[in-house]
Amino acid sequence: MKKIVYLLLCAMLLSFATTVRADEGMWIPMLIGKNQEQMKKQGFKLTAKDLYNANGSSLKDAIVHFGGFCTGEIVSDKGLIFTNHHCGYDAIASNSTAQDNILDNGFYAKNYGEEKPIAGLFVRFLQRMEDVTTKVNEATKGLTGAEKEAKMTEVFNAISKAAITGPMIEANVKDFYKSNQFILFVYERFDDIRLVGTPPQNIGKFGGDTDNWQWPRQTGDFSVFRVYSSTGNQPAAYNVQNVPYKPKKFLPISLKGVQNGDFAMVYGFPGRTDRYLTSYGVDLATEKVSPTIVKLRDIRLKAWRSEMDKDVSFRLKMSSKYAQIANYWKYFIGQTEQLKGLKVADNKRTEEKAFTQWASQKTEFAGLMDQYEQIYADIDPISVQRTYINEGFNASQWAVNASGIGRALINFSKGKYDAAATKQIQENLTKAITAYQETYNETADKKIFARILSSFYADVPVKSQPKFFAEIAEKYWTGNPESTFEKFANYLWERSNFINPEKLKAFVASNPSADAVTDDPGYQYALNIIPADYIKTNFGSTVADFEKKKAELDHLYLKAILEKNAGKMMYPDANSTMRLSYGNVQDYSPKDGIVYKTTTTIDGVMQKYIPGDTEFDLPANLIENYNKRNFGQYGNDGTLTVGFVTNNDITGGNSGSPVINGNGELIGLAFDGNWEAMSGDIAFDKKFKRSINVDIRYVLWCIDVLGGAKNIINELQIKK
Ligand code: ARG
């Protein structure tokens, strides 16, 4: 009897842990029909077909994968795109100079002619998706290991290739539930994307890193782009003759605003979640990997910041890279804090115990957790050092470049390439060196290099240090690690041709001999830190064994979970494919005695205002219009709503996604997650997890009243 009760309890625990609640879930649009009843109950007024219809037009046709790393939505019949400011950040910053500083001052094109083409930027529209699990499984039946993997790649390629029906059609097969399901995605890609408008960064990034990942928030995190096509409305490379694209669908905009409890959904391209990570994986992250990442990023950020504050040009060139590193620096701080605070590993251990009990009856899944324990025990001792490869050694851009450039130079000197190949490689080299030069800063780069090495010396026991590193430490030893690695840095900066960009250019132009390259101490150093080589030389097969075994275990674990939950609503981890999350506008209590409201307002913007501050300064015309309470058609109750929170399930990649009401109208743009639920990529916490959104009325007020860009407003379909 006792045993039966225990088993029942385990089953309950497990089903609680692995089935979803109303707001949790990044659903696959093609399969959204199964959620329709629940969505209706929560306030959704349309049908599943209005969301996804591969044969007609539906809301999915108004959603774009923006640059492959963010989401955007089409808001006019002339291909106008809204996305986040931080998604357009690189395009905006790289089009800024001290003289024409659109990052700091903002910019709105008054006509098509003023819109700025952004080289390299693209958007993808999803045409259709198709479950190809049976095809893949049939082709790989009976195979294992490397043979299975090779076959899998072959089938993926064959399926994708068959789906490509035109020059700008892209197709790929993605795996779901750790290779327990496979879905084909077919996209149409557009390469002529132009910047239409952006607020000044003290609106678009108001609150900076201090407010990042936090609610209550008052950031105007939006920017405006446009898709261009050929005159025949087809995708085309940039051309002045191109015209605004006429989309299949665009989102109307509602100015009605939001109330606590209103239906809200987010449609976009979430990048990656790891919700089935085991307790062993969580422990490794919180104890070893994440603290190392944070520490190493801290070194870079501090060194860059002090140089950025000295020089506007360097700041503009560096801003995008800085923001990227800072964003995930704070992410890992918050994630670690909340994984611990919300006892995620402990909760997972409880679930895993129940799982093990259930699995003990099934030969296929028995002993799974013990095997996880073993592989994590094997990888643990090298995890800190492994994190240093990419986040430490390869954080020095010169060292990343040096091995590749050096090898190309050696091959040139040996006459390995024909004229055409030589020309191509030389062009690529010139491009790479020019890009490298943009953000090169001797003071910061040298400091970063030396500090990362001394940090490694402190973090990795001498007996585990790689040979090349121990040799450097010995040869340059001064009595203390910091000055030792400074001495080594000074030596490299003086002697190597691969660090100073001017010296590097001259070196490349001199057609150096193979010996001149191989004798260069910077090149010699760089050869040691090529990630794949580093891993093989220093860890043997440990990393490859871990990855391979983990993939196998993950596959089985998810297979078991799907079996255990057959018939229940399940959703797969995010994998940069289109998903829909639905729920409600919802307030929350961050801690005992405090409730955070669902909305923030322009009054809150003004309360945070710090004149002259890098994060909390404001444009003069915002203050003027605030003082006049000039909110136009966008205000309500004597103020202007700026941000709001919903309980939608989002992650990185969702940035820029539309927040849509029950009628299919745009009410905001998702741009962030909240501090209390930073563990959300690993475990969704219903009580705390929120999506932070900028209210569409604030976006339009900034464009219209502050930016004076009536031309943009006139394109929109606004519902009052
Ligand atoms: N944390 C946001 C995200 O990853 C990015 C916010 C950008 N703003 C900033 N202050 N860095 O989606």
XYZ file of C-alpha atoms and ligand atoms in Angstrom:
732
model
C 0.000 0.000 0.000
C 2.717 2.394 1.034
C 4.516 1.669 -2.212
C 1.425 2.422 -4.285
C 0.914 5.731 -2.516
C 4.551 6.568 -3.122
C 4.268 5.686 -6.794
C 1.133 7.743 -7.129
C 2.842 10.648 -5.455
C 5.776 10.305 -7.806
C 3.505 10.215 -10.807
C 1.762 13.343 -9.589
C 5.013 15.136 -8.994
C 6.265 14.198 -12.394
C 3.141 15.224 -14.218
C 3.126 18.481 -12.304
C 6.671 19.106 -13.330
C 6.361 18.306 -16.976
C 2.911 19.379 -18.081
C 2.204 22.997 -18.670
C 0.069 25.681 -17.180
C -1.880 28.337 -19.000
C 0.881 30.847 -19.540
C 3.901 28.583 -19.755
C 4.718 27.250 -23.183
C 6.255 28.240 -26.496
C 3.802 26.569 -28.810
C 4.384 25.453 -32.362
C 2.061 27.589 -34.540
C 1.153 24.744 -36.893
C -0.221 22.770 -33.920
C -1.903 25.651 -32.102
C -5.371 24.204 -32.753
C -5.030 22.026 -29.661
C -4.673 25.150 -27.501
C -7.596 26.981 -29.014
C -10.159 26.164 -26.317
C -7.840 27.267 -23.572
C -6.925 30.422 -25.471
C -10.612 31.257 -25.894
C -11.156 30.900 -22.155
C -8.342 33.354 -21.573
C -9.797 35.941 -23.945
C -8.614 35.084 -27.438
C -11.236 36.079 -30.039
C -9.807 34.657 -33.272
C -9.255 31.107 -34.529
C -6.220 28.874 -34.884
C -6.403 29.452 -38.641
C -6.080 33.203 -38.119
C -2.766 32.499 -36.412
C -1.293 29.961 -38.776
C -2.460 29.073 -42.237
C 0.122 27.842 -44.697
C -2.282 28.158 -47.619
C -3.922 31.511 -46.999
C -2.750 34.552 -45.110
C -2.574 34.570 -41.321
C -0.877 36.431 -38.502
C 2.315 34.431 -38.961
C 2.827 36.269 -42.260
C 3.239 39.537 -40.362
C 6.066 38.146 -38.196
C 9.681 38.143 -39.352
C 12.844 36.573 -38.090
C 14.886 39.763 -37.911
C 18.548 39.234 -38.822
C 18.299 35.706 -37.446
C 18.679 36.922 -33.838
C 15.497 38.898 -33.129
C 11.847 39.165 -34.123
C 10.086 41.945 -36.001
C 6.523 42.577 -37.102
C 5.130 44.107 -40.273
C 2.898 47.065 -39.427
C 2.005 48.572 -42.795
C 1.180 47.507 -46.338
C 4.526 49.047 -47.328
C 6.705 46.576 -45.484
C 7.298 48.700 -42.393
C 8.849 46.707 -39.536
C 8.783 47.401 -35.819
C 11.412 45.712 -33.679
C 13.390 46.573 -30.553
C 15.985 49.299 -30.328
C 18.437 46.709 -29.022
C 17.736 44.578 -32.116
C 18.485 47.501 -34.409
C 21.357 48.593 -32.195
C 24.191 47.349 -34.352
C 22.650 48.869 -37.500
C 22.086 52.164 -35.687
C 25.503 52.322 -34.013
C 27.406 51.356 -37.136
C 25.643 54.164 -39.012
C 26.676 56.692 -36.379
C 29.683 58.953 -36.345
C 30.658 61.762 -34.003
C 29.368 64.171 -36.718
C 26.166 62.334 -37.623
C 25.352 60.642 -34.383
C 22.020 58.890 -34.819
C 22.672 56.571 -31.864
C 22.690 59.475 -29.424
C 20.372 61.854 -31.278
C 17.840 59.564 -32.915
C 16.752 59.616 -36.542
C 13.534 59.434 -38.556
C 13.536 59.268 -42.342
C 11.132 61.827 -43.796
C 10.746 59.860 -47.019
C 11.896 56.613 -48.629
C 14.993 58.326 -49.980
C 16.290 59.028 -46.484
C 15.986 55.444 -45.302
C 19.381 53.887 -44.674
C 20.273 50.555 -46.330
C 21.860 48.184 -43.826
C 24.385 45.873 -45.436
C 24.157 42.304 -44.189
C 20.781 42.698 -42.509
C 17.978 40.383 -43.652
C 14.545 39.213 -42.583
C 12.892 35.856 -43.103
C 9.186 35.157 -43.460
C 8.052 31.675 -42.536
C 6.147 30.141 -45.421
C 5.308 26.792 -43.945
C 6.371 24.014 -41.612
C 5.954 20.289 -41.935
C 6.464 17.392 -39.561
C 9.060 15.094 -41.136
C 9.680 12.837 -38.138
C 8.548 9.684 -39.895
C 10.777 10.356 -42.899
C 13.819 10.953 -40.696
C 13.169 7.987 -38.426
C 12.612 5.618 -41.335
C 15.848 6.662 -42.991
C 17.879 6.221 -39.810
C 16.186 3.065 -38.566
C 18.555 0.531 -37.039
C 21.556 2.864 -37.258
C 23.569 4.090 -34.288
C 26.474 6.391 -33.487
C 28.391 8.112 -36.255
C 26.543 6.181 -38.931
C 23.201 7.442 -37.666
C 24.490 10.993 -37.454
C 25.801 10.950 -41.008
C 22.527 9.544 -42.292
C 20.593 12.156 -40.359
C 22.546 14.991 -41.973
C 21.997 13.411 -45.357
C 18.214 13.163 -44.861
C 17.999 16.696 -43.473
C 19.793 17.980 -46.548
C 17.653 15.988 -48.947
C 14.397 17.135 -47.328
C 15.523 20.770 -47.244
C 16.750 20.707 -50.808
C 13.453 19.335 -52.072
C 11.611 22.168 -50.323
C 13.632 24.952 -51.955
C 11.510 26.246 -54.806
C 13.205 29.542 -55.578
C 16.436 31.513 -55.239
C 15.484 33.251 -51.981
C 13.755 30.305 -50.392
C 15.574 28.792 -47.434
C 14.685 25.500 -45.810
C 15.989 23.572 -42.861
C 14.991 20.648 -40.685
C 15.129 21.283 -36.946
C 15.042 18.757 -34.175
C 12.622 19.028 -31.263
C 12.543 17.316 -27.870
C 16.203 16.351 -28.288
C 15.751 14.617 -31.640
C 12.448 12.934 -30.833
C 10.611 15.033 -33.423
C 11.726 16.713 -36.641
C 10.099 19.617 -38.423
C 10.910 21.193 -41.761
C 10.804 25.007 -41.995
C 10.556 26.866 -45.273
C 11.323 30.587 -45.335
C 11.464 33.410 -47.834
C 14.411 35.699 -47.205
C 14.731 39.416 -48.002
C 18.133 41.098 -48.064
C 17.289 44.735 -48.727
C 16.395 46.039 -45.275
C 16.584 49.746 -44.467
C 16.602 51.702 -41.252
C 13.587 54.021 -41.097
C 13.795 55.388 -37.600
C 15.133 55.156 -34.092
C 14.647 57.144 -30.925
C 17.760 58.626 -29.281
C 19.451 55.960 -27.184
C 18.485 57.716 -23.972
C 14.923 56.675 -24.853
C 15.679 53.407 -26.666
C 18.103 52.207 -24.003
C 16.812 54.328 -21.116
C 17.972 52.756 -17.859
C 20.963 51.072 -19.531
C 22.578 48.112 -17.854
C 21.287 49.217 -14.447
C 17.663 48.598 -15.445
C 18.372 45.788 -17.901
C 16.523 42.551 -17.046
C 14.389 44.419 -14.565
C 10.880 45.559 -13.930
C 9.540 48.224 -13.266
C 10.979 49.538 -16.504
C 10.570 52.677 -18.614
C 12.595 51.915 -21.746
C 11.394 52.926 -25.238
C 13.016 49.838 -26.721
C 11.895 50.129 -30.358
C 13.295 50.898 -33.797
C 11.767 50.993 -37.262
C 12.934 49.293 -40.461
C 11.478 48.505 -43.880
C 11.634 45.498 -46.194
C 12.350 46.348 -49.813
C 11.688 44.122 -52.793
C 12.114 44.188 -56.546
C 9.445 46.098 -58.480
C 7.819 42.681 -58.937
C 7.490 42.341 -55.114
C 10.182 39.645 -55.043
C 13.176 39.398 -52.681
C 16.186 41.184 -54.153
C 19.676 42.269 -53.189
C 19.997 45.971 -52.337
C 19.252 48.187 -55.311
C 18.189 51.863 -55.451
C 15.410 50.781 -57.794
C 13.889 48.483 -55.176
C 10.520 49.422 -53.728
C 8.769 48.913 -50.382
C 7.588 45.324 -50.113
C 3.869 44.645 -50.159
C 3.328 42.002 -47.461
C 0.705 39.277 -47.274
C -0.324 40.525 -43.860
C 0.398 43.363 -41.456
C -0.685 44.032 -37.884
C -3.233 46.724 -37.052
C -2.475 48.713 -33.907
C -4.757 49.219 -30.936
C -4.563 52.368 -28.804
C -6.978 50.970 -26.235
C -4.255 50.028 -23.797
C -3.946 47.199 -21.331
C -5.600 46.187 -18.058
C -4.452 43.596 -15.572
C -5.947 40.281 -16.723
C -6.325 41.147 -20.430
C -5.475 38.414 -22.928
C -2.023 38.841 -24.492
C 0.082 36.695 -26.775
C 3.613 36.948 -28.108
C 4.453 35.667 -31.567
C 8.112 35.325 -32.462
C 11.371 33.420 -32.643
C 12.603 32.402 -29.163
C 16.229 31.310 -29.404
C 17.055 28.691 -26.819
C 15.726 27.262 -23.595
C 16.968 24.265 -21.647
C 13.931 23.367 -19.563
C 14.842 19.684 -19.299
C 18.368 20.318 -18.082
C 19.042 17.947 -15.198
C 19.975 18.963 -11.656
C 23.547 17.960 -12.545
C 23.567 20.472 -15.376
C 22.132 23.170 -13.128
C 24.812 22.559 -10.495
C 27.565 22.730 -13.069
C 26.213 26.039 -14.360
C 25.771 27.694 -10.982
C 28.982 26.417 -9.410
C 31.479 26.505 -12.244
C 30.512 27.823 -15.647
C 28.391 30.903 -14.993
C 30.571 32.468 -12.268
C 33.552 32.091 -14.611
C 31.711 33.746 -17.492
C 30.662 36.634 -15.256
C 34.158 37.158 -13.904
C 35.739 37.128 -17.374
C 33.140 39.450 -18.891
C 33.626 41.809 -16.004
C 37.280 42.179 -16.971
C 36.373 43.106 -20.544
C 33.537 45.450 -19.656
C 35.546 47.463 -17.135
C 38.504 47.899 -19.465
C 36.298 48.926 -22.402
C 34.101 51.260 -20.351
C 36.953 53.409 -19.139
C 38.174 53.854 -22.730
C 34.666 54.445 -24.100
C 34.118 57.230 -21.610
C 37.219 58.993 -22.940
C 36.378 59.075 -26.627
C 33.074 59.402 -28.530
C 34.317 57.733 -31.709
C 35.566 54.714 -29.818
C 32.340 54.621 -27.811
C 30.211 54.568 -30.969
C 32.313 51.838 -32.526
C 32.317 49.787 -29.367
C 28.713 50.281 -28.233
C 27.174 47.300 -29.975
C 29.799 44.806 -28.883
C 29.779 46.206 -25.372
C 25.992 45.930 -25.119
C 26.083 42.324 -26.284
C 28.684 41.272 -23.730
C 27.033 43.300 -20.948
C 23.580 41.880 -21.655
C 24.639 38.307 -20.994
C 27.043 39.289 -18.237
C 24.032 40.481 -16.259
C 21.954 37.557 -17.509
C 24.335 35.030 -15.943
C 24.472 36.963 -12.681
C 20.683 36.923 -12.479
C 20.292 33.372 -13.684
C 22.705 32.064 -11.061
C 21.054 34.089 -8.309
C 17.582 32.814 -9.164
C 18.563 29.213 -9.863
C 19.858 29.199 -6.319
C 17.129 31.351 -4.787
C 14.281 29.385 -6.353
C 16.019 26.105 -5.488
C 15.814 24.910 -9.051
C 18.399 22.136 -8.655
C 16.625 20.834 -5.527
C 13.281 20.832 -7.307
C 14.815 19.016 -10.229
C 16.340 16.456 -7.895
C 12.888 15.726 -6.520
C 11.502 15.315 -10.034
C 14.434 13.145 -11.026
C 13.901 10.853 -8.051
C 10.312 10.353 -9.123
C 11.424 9.840 -12.679
C 13.930 7.206 -11.655
C 11.237 5.376 -9.755
C 8.984 5.380 -12.823
C 11.824 4.479 -15.188
C 12.974 1.549 -13.073
C 10.126 -0.456 -14.629
C 11.324 0.266 -18.165
C 14.473 -1.340 -19.472
C 15.027 1.404 -22.044
C 15.132 4.206 -19.456
C 16.446 2.519 -16.334
C 19.561 4.026 -14.782
C 19.381 7.223 -16.819
C 20.016 9.551 -13.903
C 23.007 7.549 -12.706
C 24.507 7.923 -16.129
C 23.912 11.669 -16.073
C 25.621 11.802 -12.696
C 28.613 9.978 -14.110
C 29.130 12.140 -17.194
C 28.833 15.350 -15.174
C 31.352 13.998 -12.669
C 33.727 13.421 -15.581
C 33.366 16.892 -17.074
C 33.316 18.806 -13.786
C 37.095 19.011 -13.154
C 37.778 20.693 -16.498
C 34.712 22.931 -16.647
C 36.271 26.129 -15.372
C 39.235 25.767 -17.698
C 36.949 24.912 -20.588
C 34.975 28.108 -20.012
C 38.212 30.083 -20.330
C 38.736 28.988 -23.917
C 35.986 31.088 -25.460
C 35.231 33.569 -22.700
C 38.866 34.192 -21.791
C 41.640 33.352 -24.237
C 39.507 33.935 -27.313
C 38.060 37.142 -25.916
C 41.212 38.802 -27.279
C 40.261 39.474 -30.871
C 43.837 39.728 -32.123
C 44.523 36.204 -30.901
C 41.428 34.869 -32.668
C 42.583 36.490 -35.894
C 46.250 35.641 -35.672
C 46.069 31.899 -36.267
C 43.811 32.257 -39.313
C 45.696 35.170 -40.846
C 49.030 33.529 -40.114
C 47.998 30.344 -41.810
C 46.758 32.218 -44.889
C 50.096 34.064 -45.098
C 52.042 30.816 -44.879
C 49.938 29.337 -47.648
C 50.479 32.452 -49.806
C 54.222 32.190 -49.335
C 54.103 28.571 -50.441
C 52.118 29.488 -53.549
C 49.204 27.302 -52.465
C 46.464 29.335 -54.147
C 45.804 30.338 -57.733
C 45.310 33.997 -58.631
C 41.557 34.019 -58.155
C 41.701 32.308 -54.777
C 44.527 34.608 -53.688
C 42.490 37.670 -54.581
C 39.463 36.364 -52.701
C 41.436 35.490 -49.593
C 43.238 38.833 -49.670
C 39.919 40.664 -49.861
C 38.621 38.693 -46.901
C 41.806 39.428 -44.976
C 41.540 43.150 -45.639
C 37.922 43.104 -44.515
C 38.727 41.207 -41.336
C 41.617 43.502 -40.464
C 39.540 46.627 -41.108
C 36.781 45.293 -38.846
C 39.346 44.391 -36.205
C 40.860 47.870 -36.371
C 37.450 49.477 -35.703
C 37.335 48.301 -32.108
C 41.048 47.944 -31.431
C 42.168 49.886 -28.379
C 45.692 49.301 -27.182
C 45.089 50.263 -23.551
C 41.939 48.213 -23.129
C 43.061 45.233 -25.205
C 46.387 44.868 -23.467
C 44.794 45.167 -20.043
C 42.161 42.575 -20.930
C 44.743 40.165 -22.279
C 46.979 40.357 -19.210
C 44.135 40.223 -16.682
C 42.485 37.222 -18.249
C 45.763 35.328 -18.120
C 46.385 36.185 -14.490
C 42.817 35.260 -13.665
C 43.383 31.885 -15.324
C 46.524 31.436 -13.270
C 44.490 31.987 -10.110
C 41.535 29.820 -11.149
C 43.248 26.773 -12.620
C 45.565 24.733 -10.385
C 49.152 24.756 -11.639
C 49.122 20.996 -12.280
C 46.119 21.379 -14.599
C 47.444 24.315 -16.564
C 48.242 23.629 -20.207
C 51.889 23.325 -21.138
C 52.076 26.519 -23.196
C 50.588 28.491 -20.329
C 52.901 27.049 -17.678
C 55.850 27.908 -19.907
C 54.739 31.524 -20.231
C 54.213 31.779 -16.468
C 57.677 30.415 -15.840
C 59.498 32.428 -18.478
C 58.001 35.790 -17.501
C 57.651 35.171 -13.784
C 58.162 38.320 -11.725
C 57.091 37.104 -8.348
C 53.421 37.881 -8.805
C 50.995 36.703 -11.495
C 49.586 40.104 -12.420
C 52.876 41.711 -13.356
C 54.039 38.448 -14.905
C 51.295 38.501 -17.500
C 51.612 42.242 -17.981
C 55.246 41.609 -18.813
C 54.234 38.937 -21.296
C 51.636 41.281 -22.818
C 54.224 44.041 -23.222
C 56.554 41.604 -24.893
C 53.902 40.455 -27.375
C 52.718 43.958 -28.151
C 56.268 44.963 -28.929
C 57.365 41.897 -30.852
C 54.339 40.527 -32.644
C 53.092 41.725 -36.012
C 49.606 40.394 -35.336
C 48.377 42.793 -32.670
C 48.657 46.425 -33.671
C 46.388 46.768 -36.750
C 48.765 49.135 -38.600
C 51.666 46.794 -38.027
C 49.506 43.874 -39.118
C 48.507 45.612 -42.353
C 52.114 46.379 -43.160
C 53.103 42.805 -42.354
C 50.426 41.349 -44.634
C 51.419 43.761 -47.411
C 55.065 42.695 -47.133
C 54.315 39.131 -48.318
C 56.135 37.613 -45.353
C 57.931 34.301 -45.603
C 56.569 31.241 -43.799
C 59.432 31.577 -41.330
C 58.573 35.187 -40.560
C 55.084 34.016 -39.628
C 56.048 30.958 -37.617
C 58.686 32.948 -35.703
C 56.142 35.556 -34.626
C 55.465 35.150 -30.877
C 51.850 36.332 -31.261
C 51.205 33.709 -33.917
C 52.837 31.067 -31.752
C 50.662 32.010 -28.820
C 47.505 32.060 -30.938
C 48.029 28.499 -32.159
C 47.580 27.281 -28.590
C 44.117 28.684 -28.113
C 42.268 27.564 -31.246
C 39.249 26.081 -29.436
C 39.068 22.677 -31.141
C 42.839 22.161 -30.853
C 42.925 23.357 -27.264
C 40.228 20.870 -26.323
C 41.940 17.963 -28.021
C 45.427 18.760 -26.762
C 44.478 19.417 -23.167
C 41.390 17.330 -22.511
C 41.833 14.401 -24.888
C 38.428 12.920 -25.656
C 36.753 14.068 -22.407
C 34.723 16.848 -24.004
C 33.710 14.878 -27.085
C 32.732 11.904 -24.911
C 30.642 14.134 -22.692
C 28.847 15.819 -25.592
C 28.116 12.539 -27.310
C 26.911 10.773 -24.201
C 24.853 13.766 -23.087
C 23.093 13.917 -26.459
C 22.224 10.229 -26.146
C 20.955 10.593 -22.599
C 18.979 13.740 -23.435
C 17.337 11.945 -26.333
C 16.288 9.081 -24.092
C 15.214 11.332 -21.234
C 12.899 13.311 -23.490
C 11.611 10.156 -25.115
C 10.706 8.919 -21.642
C 9.074 12.185 -20.662
C 6.984 12.198 -23.834
C 5.954 8.623 -23.212
C 5.096 9.336 -19.608
C 2.989 12.337 -20.608
C 1.335 10.915 -23.695
C -1.952 12.729 -24.313
C -0.964 15.800 -22.298
C -0.178 19.210 -23.747
C 3.563 19.494 -24.143
C 5.755 22.076 -25.814
C 9.369 21.704 -26.924
C 12.361 23.810 -25.906
C 12.974 26.958 -27.926
C 15.248 26.433 -30.936
C 14.978 29.667 -32.973
C 11.813 28.511 -34.699
C 8.556 30.414 -34.698
C 6.483 30.021 -31.541
C 3.412 31.442 -29.961
C 3.006 32.102 -26.263
C -0.345 33.168 -24.852
C -1.445 34.352 -21.445
C -2.419 37.590 -19.819
C -1.335 41.008 -18.750
C -0.449 40.267 -15.141
C 1.036 42.028 -12.133
C 3.245 40.180 -9.651
C 4.712 40.263 -6.208
C 8.533 40.272 -6.263
C 8.652 39.732 -2.513
C 6.536 39.708 0.566
C 4.544 42.883 0.999
C 5.223 44.327 -2.449
C 3.133 44.160 -5.607
C 4.484 45.429 -8.907
C 1.792 46.999 -11.053
C 1.291 45.890 -14.638
C 2.167 49.247 -16.163
C 4.745 52.018 -15.920
C 4.264 55.570 -17.142
C 6.050 58.655 -18.375
C 5.889 59.943 -14.805
C 8.203 57.089 -13.889
C 10.531 58.051 -16.728
C 10.804 61.535 -15.252
C 11.324 60.178 -11.732
C 14.380 58.265 -12.941
C 15.781 61.207 -14.920
C 19.401 62.079 -14.044
C 20.718 64.946 -16.196
C 24.012 64.130 -17.890
C 24.001 60.487 -16.786
C 25.015 57.828 -19.331
C 21.963 55.691 -18.523
C 19.239 57.975 -17.177
C 19.565 61.216 -19.140
C 16.631 62.279 -21.336
C 16.167 64.258 -24.559
C 15.101 67.873 -23.992
C 12.006 67.508 -26.169
C 10.735 64.586 -24.109
C 10.926 66.757 -21.010
C 9.248 69.701 -22.782
C 6.368 67.598 -24.028
C 6.060 65.904 -20.680
C 5.832 69.256 -18.925
C 3.097 70.332 -21.348
C 1.428 66.936 -20.877
C 1.338 66.781 -24.624
C 0.425 63.120 -25.049
C -1.819 63.540 -28.098
C -4.017 60.563 -28.883
C -1.634 58.272 -26.997
C -2.273 59.348 -23.397
C -4.816 58.052 -20.915
C -5.838 59.141 -17.405
C -3.663 62.236 -17.720
C -0.493 60.250 -18.304
C 1.208 58.093 -20.899
C 1.758 54.365 -20.417
C 5.327 53.354 -21.217
C 5.694 49.668 -20.356
C 3.659 46.690 -19.206
C 4.186 43.101 -18.112
C 2.507 39.909 -19.284
C 2.979 36.321 -18.145
C 4.009 35.224 -21.632
C 6.785 32.682 -21.986
C 9.623 34.304 -23.905
C 13.389 34.241 -24.171
C 16.249 35.824 -26.148
C 15.303 35.910 -29.845
C 11.783 36.969 -28.907
C 13.133 40.500 -28.612
C 11.043 42.735 -30.851
C 8.136 40.293 -30.908
C 4.664 41.748 -31.137
C 2.458 41.584 -28.071
C -0.987 41.023 -29.565
C -4.413 41.360 -27.942
C -7.366 39.000 -28.283
C -8.428 40.668 -31.543
C -5.101 40.250 -33.270
C -4.031 43.874 -32.776
C -0.586 45.084 -31.783
C -0.436 46.469 -28.227
C 3.288 46.388 -27.526
C 6.734 44.980 -28.264
C 8.321 42.375 -25.982
C 11.865 43.330 -25.071
C 13.021 41.760 -21.832
C 12.575 39.342 -18.969
C 12.413 40.182 -15.275
C 15.031 39.701 -12.585
C 12.944 37.517 -10.281
C 12.614 34.869 -13.015
C 16.070 34.938 -14.593
C 16.191 31.174 -14.140
C 13.355 30.988 -16.673
C 15.359 29.499 -19.524
C 15.963 26.472 -17.313
C 12.756 26.377 -15.262
C 9.601 28.382 -15.826
C 8.342 29.876 -12.569
C 4.659 30.713 -12.838
C 4.676 33.031 -9.874
C 7.484 35.227 -11.118
C 8.046 34.833 -14.847
C 7.021 37.879 -16.835
C 7.649 39.352 -20.233
C 8.558 43.050 -20.195
C 6.999 45.006 -23.054
C 7.037 48.554 -24.354
C 3.497 49.907 -24.819
C 2.716 50.667 -28.446
C 1.275 54.038 -27.430
C 4.657 55.131 -26.069
C 6.313 53.917 -29.279
C 3.915 55.974 -31.415
C 4.198 59.027 -29.149
C 7.984 58.944 -29.539
C 7.711 58.645 -33.332
C 4.900 61.150 -33.747
C 5.158 63.815 -31.054
C 8.898 63.670 -30.315
C 10.128 62.562 -33.734
C 7.632 64.503 -35.850
C 7.519 61.545 -38.239
C 3.893 61.809 -39.416
C 4.927 59.941 -42.546
C 5.452 56.815 -40.446
C 2.254 57.263 -38.408
C 0.216 57.712 -41.600
C 1.263 54.311 -42.862
C -0.149 52.494 -39.843
C -3.626 51.135 -39.344
C -4.489 52.593 -35.943
C -7.611 51.537 -34.048
C -8.737 53.863 -31.303
N 17.917 42.030 -21.792
C 17.364 42.264 -23.084
C 17.317 40.997 -23.889
O 18.213 40.203 -23.862
C 18.130 43.263 -23.859
C 17.962 44.610 -23.307
C 18.809 45.607 -24.030
N 18.936 46.782 -23.205
C 20.012 47.026 -22.461
N 19.974 47.995 -21.609
N 21.110 46.337 -22.597
O 16.394 40.762 -24.631
